[in-house]
Amino acid sequence: MMSISDNLLNIRHQIPQEVTLVAVSKTKPVSCVEEAYRMGQRDFGENKAQELKDKYEVLPKDIKWHFIGHLQTNKVKYIVPFVYLIHGVDSYKLLMEINKQAKKVNRIIPCLLQFYIAQEETKFGFNLQECREMFDDIYFKNMQNVLIQGVMGMATHTDNQKQQHSEFKTLKNIFETLKQDYQLSQDFKIISMGMTEDYHIAIEEGTTMVRIGSAIFGVRQYSMN
Ligand SMILES: *Cc1c(COP(=O)(O)O)cnc(C)c1O
């Protein structure tokens, strides 16, 4: 059986050096994070605020914690004191709440805007028009406690690789368009796309950050509670 260490080494060999690997540890115990940590892994991703906070409290403080899922506004306050990057900012309302809570703890929180690129009805995210409206809003321009560092997206879960290529291309184009149209600074630099099933495709399409869970930690078992 392959261990977490073997999996991690194996994946690192397949990812270009400049691409950041976020190890998605959701549902997995602290001991799994520790094993990856011993292999030098420092970027970890979680998609539940409470679970993230619990793991943060017991694990080494040099871990960079990424929040990767849909974040409810009432949960923002639990993670702002320590979160490293919030990937799934899918509404203006959520961004405002992050800004508000970040101000209270005197932090500037790096955020990625999630775009809806898949042909699935359950995925969250902006479209380009909604994003433009936000960027043009006066209140947005005055937000002091969030830093938009790039975009995030999820491709359709499908065997059709051509479709996945095309969806990742769309996200890359959105990134380039925003960067150009709004003359965004060097801080705007992250394209977070690619998971266990499709990270090879995302790499071909220019990802800068992949979020990989099951290929490192094994399949997840969800409890019923
Ligand atoms: C769970 C999750 C991942 C990792 O999924 P795997 O298929 O296990 O690699 C990546 N991104 C998001 C947003 C997730 O929720």
XYZ file of C-alpha atoms and ligand atoms in Angstrom:
240
model
C 0.000 0.000 0.000
C 1.225 3.484 -0.820
C 1.832 5.795 2.127
C 1.107 9.502 2.355
C 4.846 10.159 1.993
C 5.065 8.046 -1.175
C 2.014 9.746 -2.648
C 3.366 13.178 -1.857
C 6.743 12.458 -3.469
C 5.041 10.969 -6.463
C 2.832 14.007 -6.996
C 5.648 16.494 -6.452
C 7.476 14.805 -9.316
C 4.545 15.526 -11.580
C 4.104 19.170 -10.712
C 6.339 21.942 -12.065
C 8.375 23.683 -9.380
C 6.606 26.983 -9.711
C 3.192 25.416 -9.094
C 2.135 25.433 -5.428
C 0.760 22.182 -4.071
C -2.016 22.561 -1.523
C -2.538 19.252 0.272
C -6.265 18.957 0.932
C -6.622 17.321 4.335
C -10.375 17.733 4.874
C -11.982 14.861 6.821
C -8.518 13.400 7.513
C -7.105 13.175 11.035
C -4.335 15.369 12.398
C -1.904 12.424 12.155
C -2.212 12.503 8.358
C -1.361 16.208 8.266
C 1.630 15.509 10.510
C 2.927 12.825 8.177
C 2.794 15.200 5.212
C 4.294 17.955 7.375
C 7.297 15.758 8.133
C 7.804 15.510 4.359
C 8.145 19.272 4.236
C 4.583 19.993 3.152
C 3.410 23.358 4.538
C 0.343 24.307 2.472
C -2.829 22.525 3.566
C -6.444 22.996 2.500
C -9.689 22.549 4.396
C -13.295 23.289 3.504
C -15.000 23.512 6.901
C -14.329 26.447 9.227
C -14.623 24.443 12.425
C -12.397 21.611 11.225
C -9.835 24.110 10.012
C -9.809 25.889 13.364
C -9.504 22.616 15.292
C -6.533 21.504 13.221
C -4.899 24.922 13.366
C -4.971 24.838 17.150
C -3.092 21.558 17.546
C -0.713 21.621 14.579
C 2.577 23.524 14.013
C 2.123 27.261 13.534
C 4.182 27.518 10.359
C 1.488 25.664 8.400
C -0.192 27.805 5.750
C -3.907 27.081 6.017
C -5.967 27.484 2.851
C -9.722 27.665 3.018
C -10.887 26.020 -0.195
C -14.632 25.482 -0.077
C -17.827 27.460 0.131
C -17.500 29.765 3.136
C -20.628 30.881 4.962
C -20.554 34.507 6.084
C -21.288 33.576 9.702
C -18.170 31.361 9.782
C -15.710 33.956 8.532
C -14.819 35.201 12.007
C -13.529 31.790 13.088
C -10.813 31.637 10.459
C -9.697 35.235 9.824
C -7.229 35.343 12.724
C -4.954 32.767 11.084
C -6.073 31.753 7.571
C -3.356 32.095 4.901
C -5.516 32.264 1.759
C -9.267 32.048 1.147
C -9.841 30.408 -2.258
C -13.596 30.312 -2.564
C -14.759 33.925 -2.427
C -17.932 33.519 -4.462
C -19.884 36.696 -3.672
C -19.395 40.381 -2.968
C -21.288 39.908 0.282
C -18.785 37.311 1.467
C -15.849 39.528 0.540
C -17.363 42.406 2.536
C -17.736 40.164 5.561
C -14.113 38.991 5.265
C -13.018 42.617 5.067
C -15.078 43.520 8.130
C -13.825 40.632 10.265
C -10.226 41.072 9.094
C -10.337 44.690 10.199
C -11.271 43.628 13.710
C -8.151 41.481 14.001
C -6.023 43.979 12.121
C -5.137 41.685 9.228
C -5.163 41.884 5.447
C -6.539 38.591 4.174
C -5.383 37.246 0.798
C -8.387 36.067 -1.223
C -9.114 34.371 -4.541
C -12.322 35.016 -6.466
C -14.097 31.836 -7.400
C -15.433 31.708 -10.941
C -18.140 29.503 -12.213
C -16.576 27.628 -15.135
C -18.220 24.191 -14.965
C -21.340 22.914 -16.628
C -22.790 21.819 -13.323
C -25.535 23.543 -11.457
C -24.207 23.057 -7.967
C -20.971 25.016 -8.254
C -20.602 28.428 -6.683
C -18.891 31.443 -8.155
C -18.870 34.724 -10.040
C -19.219 35.226 -13.739
C -17.096 37.911 -15.399
C -19.927 40.445 -15.536
C -20.690 40.164 -11.807
C -17.031 40.508 -11.058
C -16.730 43.658 -13.159
C -19.666 45.201 -11.330
C -17.927 44.502 -8.048
C -14.576 45.878 -9.247
C -16.325 49.063 -10.408
C -18.077 49.575 -7.102
C -16.758 52.410 -4.976
C -16.970 50.443 -1.739
C -14.909 47.628 -3.260
C -12.128 50.038 -4.124
C -11.994 51.176 -0.524
C -11.675 47.789 1.092
C -8.497 47.881 3.148
C -8.420 44.456 4.741
C -8.650 42.065 1.807
C -6.089 41.502 -0.939
C -7.357 39.906 -4.152
C -4.527 37.634 -5.279
C -6.181 35.819 -8.150
C -8.870 33.394 -9.224
C -10.061 29.890 -8.413
C -12.266 27.458 -10.270
C -13.434 23.886 -10.546
C -13.917 22.049 -13.812
C -16.840 19.781 -14.483
C -16.472 16.296 -13.048
C -16.390 14.376 -16.324
C -14.357 11.966 -18.449
C -14.433 14.526 -21.227
C -10.907 15.970 -21.040
C -11.537 18.314 -23.916
C -14.239 19.978 -21.904
C -11.982 20.250 -18.849
C -9.228 21.803 -20.976
C -11.706 24.324 -22.246
C -13.022 25.212 -18.786
C -9.531 25.746 -17.381
C -8.709 27.856 -20.426
C -11.740 29.965 -19.627
C -10.476 30.572 -16.087
C -7.014 31.486 -17.332
C -8.597 33.947 -19.767
C -10.687 35.504 -17.012
C -7.517 35.948 -14.966
C -5.693 37.637 -17.873
C -8.673 39.813 -18.735
C -9.094 41.120 -15.204
C -5.382 41.689 -14.804
C -5.277 43.740 -17.967
C -8.576 45.624 -17.759
C -8.081 46.709 -14.161
C -4.306 47.020 -14.356
C -3.914 44.809 -11.328
C -0.570 44.713 -9.564
C 1.915 41.892 -9.076
C -0.170 40.783 -6.116
C -2.715 39.417 -8.568
C -0.824 36.262 -9.522
C -2.637 33.070 -8.506
C -4.726 30.742 -10.651
C -5.981 28.001 -8.339
C -7.219 25.114 -10.475
C -6.711 21.355 -10.607
C -7.588 18.558 -8.178
C -6.812 14.830 -8.040
C -8.802 13.982 -11.161
C -7.736 16.846 -13.367
C -4.512 18.448 -12.145
C -2.529 17.244 -15.166
C -4.926 19.121 -17.395
C -4.799 22.204 -15.178
C -0.995 22.192 -15.385
C -1.174 22.144 -19.179
C -3.544 25.098 -19.011
C -1.288 27.216 -16.816
C -2.391 26.680 -13.232
C -0.210 28.190 -10.509
C -1.779 26.316 -7.578
C -3.272 22.816 -7.410
C -5.482 21.514 -4.600
C -4.994 17.792 -4.187
C -6.630 15.589 -1.568
C -7.383 11.956 -2.350
C -4.238 11.343 -4.405
C -2.220 12.212 -1.290
C -4.350 11.063 1.638
C -6.495 8.369 0.016
C -10.232 8.423 -0.566
C -12.338 10.289 1.944
C -14.971 8.687 4.115
C -17.752 10.969 5.121
C -19.411 10.218 8.427
C -23.170 10.573 8.686
C -23.311 12.953 11.644
C -12.049 18.437 -1.747
C -11.579 19.532 -2.622
C -10.390 19.408 -3.377
C -9.549 18.158 -3.411
O -10.252 17.117 -4.011
P -9.532 15.746 -4.452
O -10.376 15.244 -5.563
O -9.558 14.851 -3.272
O -8.160 16.065 -4.879
C -9.989 20.496 -4.133
N -10.706 21.646 -4.161
C -11.842 21.796 -3.461
C -12.559 23.088 -3.547
C -12.323 20.752 -2.681
O -13.453 20.924 -1.987
